[in-house]
Coordinates of C-alpha atoms in Angstrom, one line a residue:
X1248 CA -102.6 -9.1 -61.0
X1249 CA -100.4 -12.1 -61.8
X1250 CA -99.2 -14.8 -59.7
X1251 CA -95.7 -14.0 -59.8
X1252 CA -96.5 -10.7 -58.3
X1253 CA -98.3 -12.7 -55.6
X1254 CA -96.2 -15.2 -54.7
X1255 CA -92.3 -14.7 -55.2
X1256 CA -89.4 -17.1 -54.1
X1257 CA -88.5 -13.9 -51.4
X1258 CA -92.4 -14.0 -50.1
X1259 CA -93.5 -17.4 -50.3
X1260 CA -97.3 -18.0 -49.1
X1261 CA -97.4 -20.2 -45.9
X1262 CA -100.3 -23.0 -46.1
X1263 CA -102.9 -22.2 -43.7
X1264 CA -103.5 -25.1 -41.4
X1265 CA -106.1 -27.1 -42.8
X1266 CA -108.1 -27.2 -39.3
X1267 CA -108.4 -23.6 -40.2
X1268 CA -110.6 -24.8 -42.9
X1269 CA -113.3 -26.4 -40.7
X1270 CA -115.8 -24.8 -38.9
X1271 CA -115.4 -23.8 -35.1
X1272 CA -117.6 -26.4 -32.8
X1273 CA -119.2 -23.9 -30.5
X1274 CA -120.4 -24.6 -27.2
X1275 CA -123.2 -22.9 -25.1
X1276 CA -121.8 -20.8 -22.3
X1277 CA -121.0 -22.6 -19.2
X1278 CA -123.4 -21.2 -16.0
X1279 CA -121.3 -21.8 -13.2
X1280 CA -124.3 -23.4 -10.6
X1281 CA -124.0 -25.6 -7.4
X1282 CA -124.3 -28.8 -10.0
X1283 CA -121.3 -27.9 -11.8
X1284 CA -119.5 -27.5 -8.6
X1285 CA -120.5 -30.3 -7.2
X1286 CA -119.4 -32.2 -10.6
X1287 CA -116.0 -30.6 -10.8
X1288 CA -115.3 -31.8 -7.0
X1289 CA -116.3 -35.3 -7.8
X1290 CA -114.2 -35.4 -11.0
X1291 CA -111.2 -34.0 -8.7
X1292 CA -111.9 -36.6 -6.1
X1293 CA -111.7 -39.1 -9.0
X1294 CA -108.2 -37.9 -10.1
X1295 CA -106.8 -37.7 -6.7
X1296 CA -107.7 -41.3 -6.3
X1297 CA -106.1 -41.9 -10.0
X1298 CA -102.9 -40.0 -8.7
X1299 CA -103.0 -42.4 -5.1
X1300 CA -103.2 -45.4 -6.8
X1301 CA -101.1 -45.0 -9.7
X1302 CA -98.4 -44.1 -6.9
X1303 CA -99.0 -47.4 -5.1
X1304 CA -98.3 -49.2 -8.3
X1305 CA -95.4 -47.4 -9.2
X1306 CA -93.8 -49.3 -6.3
X1307 CA -90.4 -51.0 -7.2
X1308 CA -90.2 -53.2 -4.1
X1309 CA -89.4 -52.5 -0.4
X1310 CA -86.8 -49.9 0.5
X1311 CA -84.5 -52.9 2.1
X1312 CA -84.4 -54.8 -1.4
X1313 CA -83.8 -51.5 -3.3
X1314 CA -80.7 -50.5 -1.2
X1315 CA -79.8 -54.4 -1.6
X1316 CA -79.9 -53.7 -5.3
X1317 CA -78.4 -50.1 -5.3
X1318 CA -75.3 -51.4 -3.1
X1319 CA -74.6 -53.8 -6.1
X1320 CA -73.9 -51.0 -8.5
X1321 CA -77.2 -51.4 -10.3
X1322 CA -79.7 -48.9 -11.5
X1323 CA -83.6 -49.4 -10.2
X1324 CA -85.8 -50.0 -13.4
X1325 CA -87.1 -46.8 -13.9
X1326 CA -83.8 -45.1 -13.8
X1327 CA -82.9 -47.8 -16.4
X1328 CA -85.6 -46.6 -18.4
X1329 CA -84.8 -42.9 -17.9
X1330 CA -81.3 -43.4 -19.1
X1331 CA -82.5 -44.8 -22.1
X1332 CA -85.0 -41.9 -23.4
X1333 CA -84.0 -38.7 -24.8
X1334 CA -83.7 -35.9 -22.5
X1335 CA -87.2 -34.3 -22.2
X1336 CA -89.0 -36.9 -24.4
X1337 CA -92.0 -37.7 -23.4
X1338 CA -93.0 -40.9 -22.3
X1339 CA -96.4 -42.7 -22.7
X1340 CA -96.5 -45.5 -19.9
X1341 CA -98.9 -48.5 -21.0
X1342 CA -100.7 -50.8 -18.6
X1343 CA -99.6 -49.6 -15.6
X1344 CA -102.2 -51.0 -13.3
X1345 CA -101.7 -54.7 -14.6
X1346 CA -102.2 -57.0 -11.8
X1347 CA -103.7 -54.4 -9.3
X1348 CA -105.5 -55.8 -6.6
X1349 CA -104.8 -59.4 -7.8
X1350 CA -103.9 -62.2 -5.7
X1351 CA -100.2 -63.6 -6.5
X1352 CA -99.4 -60.4 -8.6
X1353 CA -97.1 -57.7 -8.3
X1354 CA -97.4 -53.5 -8.8
X1355 CA -97.4 -53.0 -12.8
X1356 CA -96.6 -57.1 -13.3
X1357 CA -93.0 -56.2 -12.3
X1358 CA -92.0 -54.4 -15.5
X1359 CA -92.0 -50.7 -16.7
X1360 CA -93.4 -50.6 -20.4
X1361 CA -94.3 -47.6 -22.4
X1362 CA -93.3 -45.4 -25.7
X1363 CA -90.9 -42.6 -25.9
X1364 CA -88.0 -41.3 -27.8
X1365 CA -84.9 -43.0 -27.9
X1366 CA -82.2 -41.6 -30.6
X1367 CA -85.2 -39.5 -31.8
X1368 CA -87.1 -42.7 -33.0
X1369 CA -90.3 -43.6 -31.2
X1370 CA -89.8 -46.8 -29.7
X1371 CA -91.0 -49.4 -27.6
X1372 CA -89.3 -49.5 -23.8
X1373 CA -89.7 -52.2 -21.4
X1374 CA -87.7 -53.0 -18.5
X1375 CA -87.8 -55.7 -15.7
X1376 CA -88.7 -54.5 -12.2
X1377 CA -86.3 -57.1 -10.2
X1378 CA -86.5 -55.4 -7.1
X1379 CA -90.5 -56.9 -7.1
X1380 CA -90.0 -60.8 -6.7
X1381 CA -87.0 -61.0 -9.0
X1382 CA -89.6 -59.9 -11.7
X1383 CA -90.3 -63.5 -11.8
X1384 CA -93.5 -63.9 -14.5
X1385 CA -96.4 -64.0 -13.1
X1386 CA -100.0 -63.7 -14.9
X1387 CA -100.3 -60.0 -14.9
X1388 CA -96.8 -59.8 -16.4
X1389 CA -97.3 -62.1 -19.1
X1390 CA -100.4 -60.5 -20.3
X1391 CA -98.5 -56.9 -20.0
X1392 CA -95.1 -58.0 -22.2
X1393 CA -97.7 -59.6 -24.6
X1394 CA -100.0 -56.4 -24.9
X1395 CA -96.8 -54.1 -25.2
X1396 CA -95.2 -56.7 -28.0
X1397 CA -98.7 -56.5 -29.8
X1398 CA -98.7 -52.5 -29.7
X1399 CA -95.2 -52.3 -30.9
X1400 CA -96.2 -55.0 -34.0
X1401 CA -99.0 -53.1 -34.8
X1402 CA -97.4 -49.7 -35.0
X1403 CA -94.1 -51.0 -36.3
X1404 CA -92.0 -49.7 -33.1
X1405 CA -88.6 -50.9 -32.5
X1406 CA -88.2 -52.4 -29.0
X1407 CA -85.7 -52.1 -26.5
X1408 CA -85.9 -54.3 -23.8
X1409 CA -84.0 -54.0 -20.6
X1410 CA -83.8 -57.9 -19.1
X1411 CA -83.4 -58.5 -15.4
X1412 CA -85.9 -61.5 -14.6
X1413 CA -85.8 -64.9 -12.5
X1414 CA -88.0 -66.4 -15.4
X1415 CA -91.2 -68.0 -14.8
X1416 CA -93.2 -68.0 -11.4
X1417 CA -92.8 -71.4 -10.0
X1418 CA -95.6 -70.6 -7.8
X1419 CA -97.8 -69.8 -11.4
X1420 CA -96.1 -72.3 -13.5
X1421 CA -99.3 -73.3 -15.0
X1422 CA -99.2 -70.0 -16.6
X1423 CA -96.3 -71.2 -19.0
X1424 CA -98.6 -72.1 -21.1
X1425 CA -100.0 -68.6 -21.9
X1426 CA -96.3 -67.0 -21.0
X1427 CA -94.4 -68.9 -23.8
X1428 CA -96.3 -66.9 -26.4
X1429 CA -94.1 -64.2 -25.9
X1430 CA -91.4 -65.9 -27.6
X1431 CA -93.9 -67.1 -30.6
X1432 CA -94.3 -63.1 -30.9
X1433 CA -90.9 -62.0 -30.6
X1434 CA -90.2 -64.3 -33.4
X1435 CA -92.7 -63.3 -35.7
X1436 CA -91.8 -59.6 -35.1
X1437 CA -88.3 -60.3 -36.4
X1438 CA -89.9 -61.9 -39.4
X1439 CA -92.0 -58.8 -39.9
X1440 CA -89.1 -56.6 -39.8
X1441 CA -89.7 -54.9 -36.2
X1442 CA -86.5 -55.5 -34.4
X1443 CA -85.7 -56.3 -30.7
X1444 CA -82.8 -55.3 -28.3
X1445 CA -82.2 -57.1 -25.1
X1446 CA -79.8 -55.5 -22.6
X1447 CA -79.0 -58.1 -19.9
X1448 CA -78.4 -56.3 -16.5
X1449 CA -78.8 -59.6 -14.1
X1450 CA -79.1 -63.2 -13.7
X1451 CA -81.5 -64.3 -16.3
X1452 CA -82.5 -68.2 -16.0
X1453 CA -84.6 -70.2 -18.1
X1454 CA -87.7 -68.1 -19.4
X1455 CA -85.5 -65.3 -18.7
X1456 CA -83.0 -66.0 -21.3
X1457 CA -85.2 -66.8 -24.0
X1458 CA -85.8 -63.1 -24.7
X1459 CA -82.1 -62.1 -25.0
X1460 CA -81.4 -65.5 -27.2
X1461 CA -84.2 -64.5 -29.8
X1462 CA -83.4 -60.9 -30.1
X1463 CA -82.0 -58.9 -33.2
X1464 CA -79.3 -57.3 -30.9
X1465 CA -78.3 -58.4 -27.3
X1466 CA -76.0 -56.2 -24.8
X1467 CA -74.6 -58.1 -21.5
X1468 CA -72.6 -56.4 -18.9
X1469 CA -69.4 -58.0 -17.6
X1470 CA -69.6 -59.7 -14.5
X1471 CA -72.9 -59.0 -13.8
X1472 CA -75.2 -60.4 -16.6
X1473 CA -75.9 -64.1 -16.8
X1474 CA -77.9 -66.2 -19.1
X1475 CA -78.5 -69.7 -18.5
X1476 CA -81.6 -72.3 -19.5
X1477 CA -80.8 -74.3 -16.3
X1478 CA -79.2 -72.4 -13.1
X1479 CA -76.4 -74.1 -11.2
X1480 CA -79.0 -75.8 -8.7
X1481 CA -80.9 -77.3 -11.6
X1482 CA -77.9 -78.5 -13.0
X1483 CA -76.5 -80.0 -10.1
X1484 CA -79.7 -81.6 -9.4
X1485 CA -79.8 -83.1 -13.2
X1486 CA -76.2 -83.9 -14.0
X1487 CA -74.2 -83.6 -10.6
X1488 CA -72.2 -81.2 -12.0
X1489 CA -71.5 -78.2 -9.8
X1490 CA -70.6 -74.8 -11.1
X1491 CA -71.5 -71.2 -10.7
X1492 CA -74.0 -68.9 -12.5
X1493 CA -70.9 -66.8 -14.1
X1494 CA -68.9 -70.3 -15.4
X1495 CA -72.2 -71.3 -16.4
X1496 CA -73.6 -68.2 -18.4
X1497 CA -71.5 -65.2 -17.6
X1498 CA -71.5 -62.2 -20.2
X1499 CA -67.9 -62.9 -21.1
X1500 CA -68.6 -66.4 -22.1
X1501 CA -71.6 -65.6 -24.0
X1502 CA -69.9 -63.0 -26.1
X1503 CA -66.4 -65.0 -26.7
X1504 CA -67.4 -68.7 -26.7
X1505 CA -71.3 -69.1 -27.4
X1506 CA -71.8 -66.1 -29.5
X1507 CA -75.4 -65.2 -27.8
X1508 CA -74.1 -61.8 -27.0
X1509 CA -73.2 -59.3 -29.9
X1510 CA -72.0 -56.6 -27.2
X1511 CA -69.9 -56.7 -23.9
X1512 CA -69.6 -54.1 -21.9
X1513 CA -68.8 -53.0 -18.5
X1514 CA -71.5 -51.1 -16.6
X1515 CA -75.0 -50.2 -16.7
X1516 CA -74.3 -46.6 -18.5
X1517 CA -72.2 -48.3 -21.3
X1518 CA -74.9 -50.7 -21.8
X1519 CA -78.1 -48.3 -22.4
X1520 CA -75.5 -46.0 -24.3
X1521 CA -74.9 -48.9 -26.7
X1522 CA -78.7 -49.6 -26.8
X1523 CA -79.2 -46.0 -28.1
X1524 CA -76.6 -46.4 -30.7
X1525 CA -78.5 -49.6 -31.9
X1526 CA -81.4 -47.5 -32.2
X1527 CA -79.9 -44.8 -33.9
X1528 CA -78.3 -47.2 -36.3
X1529 CA -81.7 -48.8 -37.6
X1530 CA -82.3 -45.3 -39.6
X1531 CA -86.1 -46.6 -38.8
X1532 CA -87.8 -43.4 -39.6
X1533 CA -86.5 -43.8 -43.3
X1534 CA -87.3 -47.6 -43.0
X1535 CA -90.8 -47.5 -42.4
X1536 CA -92.0 -44.1 -43.9
X1537 CA -93.2 -43.7 -47.6
X1538 CA -90.7 -41.9 -49.2
X1539 CA -93.0 -38.9 -50.2
X1540 CA -93.9 -38.2 -46.2
X1541 CA -90.5 -37.4 -45.4
X1542 CA -91.2 -34.0 -47.3
X1543 CA -94.4 -33.6 -46.6
X1544 CA -94.9 -30.3 -44.0
X1545 CA -96.0 -31.4 -40.5
X1546 CA -99.0 -29.1 -39.4
X1547 CA -98.5 -27.4 -35.9
X1548 CA -100.7 -28.3 -33.2
X1549 CA -103.3 -25.6 -32.6
X1550 CA -105.0 -25.0 -29.1
X1551 CA -108.4 -25.7 -28.4
X1552 CA -110.4 -22.6 -27.8
X1553 CA -111.4 -24.2 -24.7
X1554 CA -109.2 -25.5 -21.5
X1555 CA -108.9 -29.0 -20.8
X1556 CA -109.3 -28.4 -17.0
X1557 CA -112.7 -27.0 -17.7
X1558 CA -113.4 -30.3 -19.2
X1559 CA -114.1 -31.2 -15.3
X1560 CA -117.1 -28.9 -15.0
X1561 CA -118.8 -30.8 -18.1
X1562 CA -118.1 -34.1 -18.2
X1563 CA -120.0 -36.1 -15.6
X1564 CA -118.4 -37.8 -12.7
X1565 CA -121.4 -39.6 -12.2
X1566 CA -122.0 -42.2 -15.8
X1567 CA -125.8 -42.0 -14.7
X1568 CA -126.0 -38.3 -15.6
X1569 CA -125.8 -37.5 -19.5
X1570 CA -123.6 -34.9 -20.9
X1571 CA -123.1 -33.8 -24.8
X1572 CA -119.6 -35.8 -26.1
X1573 CA -119.3 -32.6 -28.0
X1574 CA -118.0 -30.9 -24.8
X1575 CA -115.2 -33.3 -25.1
X1576 CA -114.5 -32.9 -28.8
X1577 CA -114.6 -29.3 -28.5
X1578 CA -111.6 -29.5 -25.9
X1579 CA -109.4 -32.1 -27.9
X1580 CA -109.2 -30.6 -31.4
X1581 CA -107.0 -28.6 -33.1
X1582 CA -108.5 -24.7 -32.9
X1583 CA -111.6 -26.7 -31.3
X1584 CA -112.7 -27.3 -35.1
X1585 CA -114.9 -30.0 -36.4
X1586 CA -116.6 -30.7 -39.5
X1587 CA -119.6 -32.8 -38.6
X1588 CA -121.2 -35.6 -40.8
X1589 CA -124.8 -36.2 -40.8
X1590 CA -125.5 -34.3 -37.6
X1591 CA -129.5 -34.5 -38.2
X1592 CA -129.7 -38.1 -39.0
X1593 CA -128.4 -40.6 -36.1
X1594 CA -128.6 -37.8 -33.7
X1595 CA -127.5 -39.7 -31.1
X1596 CA -123.9 -40.3 -32.3
X1597 CA -121.7 -37.7 -33.3
X1598 CA -119.7 -38.5 -36.0
X1599 CA -117.1 -36.0 -38.3
X1600 CA -113.3 -35.0 -39.2
X1601 CA -111.2 -32.6 -37.0
X1602 CA -107.3 -32.6 -36.6
X1603 CA -105.8 -33.1 -33.4
X1604 CA -102.0 -32.0 -32.5
X1605 CA -101.5 -31.4 -36.3
X1606 CA -102.9 -35.1 -37.4
X1607 CA -106.1 -35.4 -39.3
X1608 CA -108.2 -38.1 -37.5
X1609 CA -112.4 -39.0 -37.8
X1610 CA -114.0 -38.8 -34.4
X1611 CA -117.2 -41.1 -33.3
X1612 CA -118.5 -40.4 -30.1
X1613 CA -121.9 -41.0 -28.1
X1614 CA -124.7 -39.1 -26.9
X1615 CA -127.2 -41.8 -26.0
X1616 CA -127.8 -45.3 -27.0
X1617 CA -127.7 -46.5 -30.6
X1618 CA -130.7 -46.4 -33.0
X1619 CA -130.6 -47.9 -36.1
X1620 CA -130.0 -44.7 -38.0
X1621 CA -127.0 -43.9 -35.7
X1622 CA -125.6 -47.5 -37.0
X1623 CA -126.3 -46.7 -40.5
X1624 CA -124.4 -43.5 -40.1
X1625 CA -121.6 -44.5 -38.6
X1626 CA -121.1 -47.6 -40.6
X1627 CA -121.0 -45.1 -43.6
X1628 CA -118.6 -42.7 -41.7
X1629 CA -116.2 -45.9 -40.7
X1630 CA -116.3 -46.5 -44.8
X1631 CA -115.5 -43.0 -45.7
X1632 CA -112.4 -42.6 -43.2
X1633 CA -111.0 -45.8 -44.7
X1634 CA -111.7 -44.4 -47.8
X1635 CA -109.8 -40.9 -47.0
X1636 CA -107.1 -43.2 -45.2
X1637 CA -107.9 -41.6 -41.9
X1638 CA -107.4 -43.0 -38.4
X1639 CA -110.6 -42.9 -36.4
X1640 CA -111.1 -42.2 -32.6
X1641 CA -113.9 -43.5 -30.7
X1642 CA -115.5 -41.8 -27.5
X1643 CA -117.2 -44.3 -25.5
X1644 CA -120.1 -43.5 -23.2
X1645 CA -122.8 -45.6 -24.4
X1646 CA -125.4 -48.2 -22.7
X1647 CA -125.9 -50.2 -25.7
X1648 CA -128.2 -50.6 -28.7
X1649 CA -132.1 -49.3 -28.1
X1650 CA -134.5 -52.2 -27.7
X1651 CA -138.1 -52.8 -28.1
X1652 CA -140.6 -53.7 -30.6
X1653 CA -140.2 -50.5 -32.7
X1654 CA -136.1 -50.4 -32.9
X1655 CA -136.3 -54.5 -33.7
X1656 CA -138.7 -53.5 -36.6
X1657 CA -136.4 -50.8 -37.5
X1658 CA -133.9 -53.2 -38.1
X1659 CA -131.5 -53.1 -34.9
X1660 CA -129.8 -56.1 -35.6
X1661 CA -129.3 -55.6 -39.6
X1662 CA -128.0 -52.2 -39.0
X1663 CA -126.0 -53.2 -35.9
X1664 CA -124.5 -56.2 -37.5
X1665 CA -123.5 -54.3 -40.8
X1666 CA -121.5 -51.3 -38.2
X1667 CA -119.8 -54.3 -36.0
X1668 CA -118.7 -56.0 -39.7
X1669 CA -117.3 -52.3 -40.5
X1670 CA -115.5 -51.8 -37.2
X1671 CA -114.0 -55.3 -37.8
X1672 CA -113.0 -54.6 -41.0
X1673 CA -111.7 -51.0 -41.1
X1674 CA -108.0 -51.1 -41.8
X1675 CA -107.4 -47.6 -40.5
X1676 CA -105.7 -47.3 -37.1
X1677 CA -108.3 -47.2 -34.1
X1678 CA -108.1 -45.2 -30.7
X1679 CA -110.8 -45.9 -28.2
X1680 CA -111.5 -43.7 -25.0
X1681 CA -113.9 -45.0 -22.5
X1682 CA -115.0 -41.8 -20.8
X1683 CA -118.5 -43.2 -19.3
X1684 CA -120.2 -46.5 -19.9
X1685 CA -119.4 -48.8 -22.3
X1686 CA -121.7 -51.7 -22.3
X1687 CA -122.7 -54.7 -24.1
X1688 CA -122.9 -54.7 -27.9
X1689 CA -122.6 -50.9 -27.8
X1690 CA -118.9 -51.8 -26.5
X1691 CA -118.6 -53.9 -29.8
X1692 CA -119.9 -51.2 -32.1
X1693 CA -117.5 -48.5 -30.5
X1694 CA -114.5 -50.8 -31.1
X1695 CA -113.6 -52.3 -27.6
X1696 CA -111.0 -54.7 -26.7
X1697 CA -112.3 -57.4 -28.3
X1698 CA -111.9 -55.5 -31.9
X1699 CA -108.3 -54.7 -31.6
X1700 CA -107.7 -50.8 -31.6
X1701 CA -104.1 -49.7 -31.7
X1702 CA -104.8 -48.0 -28.3
X1703 CA -107.5 -48.4 -25.7
X1704 CA -107.6 -46.2 -22.6
X1705 CA -109.8 -45.5 -19.8
X1706 CA -111.1 -42.5 -17.5
X1707 CA -111.4 -43.4 -13.8
X1708 CA -115.2 -43.2 -14.0
X1709 CA -115.1 -45.3 -17.3
X1710 CA -116.8 -48.8 -16.9
X1711 CA -117.1 -51.7 -19.0
X1712 CA -119.6 -55.0 -18.5
X1713 CA -122.4 -56.9 -20.6
X1714 CA -124.8 -54.1 -19.4
X1715 CA -124.8 -51.8 -16.2
X1716 CA -125.1 -53.2 -12.5
X1717 CA -128.7 -51.9 -12.0
X1718 CA -129.8 -53.6 -15.1
X1719 CA -128.2 -56.9 -14.9
X1720 CA -129.1 -57.7 -11.6
X1721 CA -133.1 -56.8 -12.2
X1722 CA -132.9 -59.0 -15.5
X1723 CA -131.3 -61.8 -13.3
X1724 CA -134.0 -61.3 -10.6
X1725 CA -136.6 -61.2 -13.2
X1726 CA -135.7 -64.4 -15.0
X1727 CA -135.5 -66.4 -11.6
X1728 CA -139.0 -64.6 -10.7
X1729 CA -140.2 -66.4 -14.1
X1730 CA -138.9 -69.7 -13.0
X1731 CA -140.4 -69.6 -9.6
X1732 CA -143.8 -68.8 -11.4
X1733 CA -143.6 -71.6 -14.1
X1734 CA -143.0 -74.1 -11.5
X1735 CA -146.0 -72.7 -9.0
X1736 CA -143.4 -72.3 -6.2
X1737 CA -143.5 -69.2 -3.8
X1738 CA -140.8 -66.5 -4.3
X1739 CA -138.7 -65.7 -1.3
X1740 CA -138.3 -62.0 -1.3
X1741 CA -135.6 -62.1 1.2
X1742 CA -133.5 -64.6 -0.6
X1743 CA -134.0 -62.8 -4.0
X1744 CA -133.3 -59.6 -2.6
X1745 CA -130.0 -60.9 -1.3
X1746 CA -129.4 -62.5 -4.3
X1747 CA -130.0 -59.3 -6.5
X1748 CA -127.7 -57.3 -3.9
X1749 CA -124.9 -60.0 -4.5
X1750 CA -125.2 -59.5 -8.2
X1751 CA -125.3 -55.8 -8.3
X1752 CA -121.8 -55.7 -6.0
X1753 CA -120.5 -58.3 -8.4
X1754 CA -121.2 -56.4 -11.5
X1755 CA -120.0 -53.4 -9.9
X1756 CA -116.8 -54.2 -9.1
X1757 CA -116.1 -56.0 -12.4
X1758 CA -117.1 -53.3 -14.6
X1759 CA -114.9 -51.0 -12.7
X1760 CA -112.0 -49.2 -14.7
X1761 CA -109.6 -50.2 -12.1
X1762 CA -110.6 -54.0 -12.6
X1763 CA -110.4 -53.9 -16.1
X1764 CA -107.0 -52.2 -16.2
X1765 CA -105.6 -54.9 -13.9
X1766 CA -106.4 -57.5 -16.4
X1767 CA -104.9 -55.6 -19.1
X1768 CA -108.3 -54.8 -20.8
X1769 CA -107.0 -51.4 -21.4
X1770 CA -104.0 -49.6 -22.1
X1771 CA -104.2 -47.4 -19.1
X1772 CA -106.4 -45.4 -17.0
X1773 CA -105.7 -41.4 -17.9
X1774 CA -106.6 -38.2 -16.3
X1775 CA -109.5 -36.9 -18.5
X1776 CA -107.4 -33.8 -18.9
X1777 CA -104.6 -35.6 -20.2
X1778 CA -107.0 -36.9 -23.2
X1779 CA -105.7 -34.6 -26.1
X1780 CA -101.8 -35.4 -25.4
X1781 CA -102.6 -38.6 -25.1
X1782 CA -104.7 -38.9 -28.4
X1783 CA -102.1 -36.7 -30.1
X1784 CA -99.2 -38.5 -29.0
X1785 CA -101.1 -41.8 -30.6
X1786 CA -101.8 -40.2 -33.8
X1787 CA -97.8 -39.1 -33.9
X1788 CA -97.4 -42.9 -34.0
X1789 CA -99.5 -43.7 -36.5
X1790 CA -98.3 -40.9 -38.6
X1791 CA -94.9 -42.7 -38.9
X1792 CA -96.2 -44.6 -41.7
X1793 CA -98.5 -44.4 -44.7
X1794 CA -102.0 -44.9 -43.3
X1795 CA -104.1 -47.1 -45.8
X1796 CA -107.7 -48.0 -45.4
X1797 CA -109.4 -50.9 -46.7
X1798 CA -109.8 -51.0 -50.1
X1799 CA -112.3 -53.8 -49.8
X1800 CA -115.0 -51.6 -48.7
X1801 CA -115.1 -50.0 -52.4
X1802 CA -117.0 -47.0 -52.8
X1803 CA -119.3 -45.7 -50.2
X1804 CA -123.0 -46.4 -49.8
X1805 CA -126.1 -45.4 -47.8
X1806 CA -127.1 -48.7 -46.5

């Protein structure tokens, strides 16, 4: 039979989804027993706690403050974001827990930030929450805005900043040394072709004025928005001049005299509409994509064979209990299809290629501590992913590297160093999800925060520290006892137990997911059941432009 008989213009063959060419990751049947039910209940309790804590940080100020704000004809920050986004757009909210339970910090750092569609363009959307202490810049806000800017820069996302801030927090004025970095970052993003549009909604003095002043596009609202380096009280104190905020830096003045404003509008709806027009005018997809990518077929997303809800049955709420990372992989990959790489070598680490939401991805996950063979395999796999220009997903559940004479002799340091080198020098985008423990050098090997993953999210039960609370408290206790023995002094057992308990409590607190997220050491705590959606959205962001691995890796070798 000829080719023409198989395929004619009237009956084109539809290419098969590439995931269908990969093997199905088959899981053992789930046996529902009391232990499974108890684990599910524990996971549901963690998710309920996450929901409650999330609601607490979505707070936009007291009812009285919000009513006063609304009475002035102003929208609340989250309503401004909603108006900016396309209808039915997804919105990946980031760093929600910034400042959580920290003294002198506000919920979410008085900032809403995340990625959504604006005029059909993936955009970093940031909004001050002026009803929370005037959205003055405390240390949590500084860390959050810098992280949001970094994400936008690395992923080449335009930024729309809805500005309404009282400037630096005078009670935390020393943080200025770190906070001023955001203006440096804004300038370098603009130089690198990542544009920012600022929409000014109210009175923004000093530090609050520099973001609009340095933006590629600045929109101001007549008789509502004001920008100035020094407000009326400071002007009077410094010069004796008496003036009003509107006379000093009103929108009309900046649009007609100083030239700071590029667009003058009459109300907030008009301002946000102009911001949407600005994004549409960027022609962003065509600017950042390689030309041939615009014509490639987009693979549809295939549903996994296993439901995300059933993940609560198998993923352990207690991180001390082991579980197979394949249980997660089968629930996030298209069609539950996964091509494992070297499954019989370095078996504590799972590596392989799959598709998530129609996008190719290399996956690295833990089923225990790292041995030298695990490190060798993972290093080789990272080089493969770079040669194939495929992004990497790291699924952390690791207590660290295996220790002992046998493993030191087998090259734990040597092969661990090669792995960390590969993680650091990989140039494909990385996503990290901490699903259990992520301790010490294991965190480094799995692309923890210090290794600049494009995105890093944590499950509620996730924990990050040098080592677990039990191990760390035990090691400190042993070291102190050795000091006593060497000096010939008796050990005060009651004192040692008290110190051990205090150290255990300290590490338990500081390794907690909410403690880390509060300090912007991750990009958010997520419901485990949303893992596939979050990973798919991140891969969609990566797919906007050509992914290029590190050409310096050269050919793959078995080290």
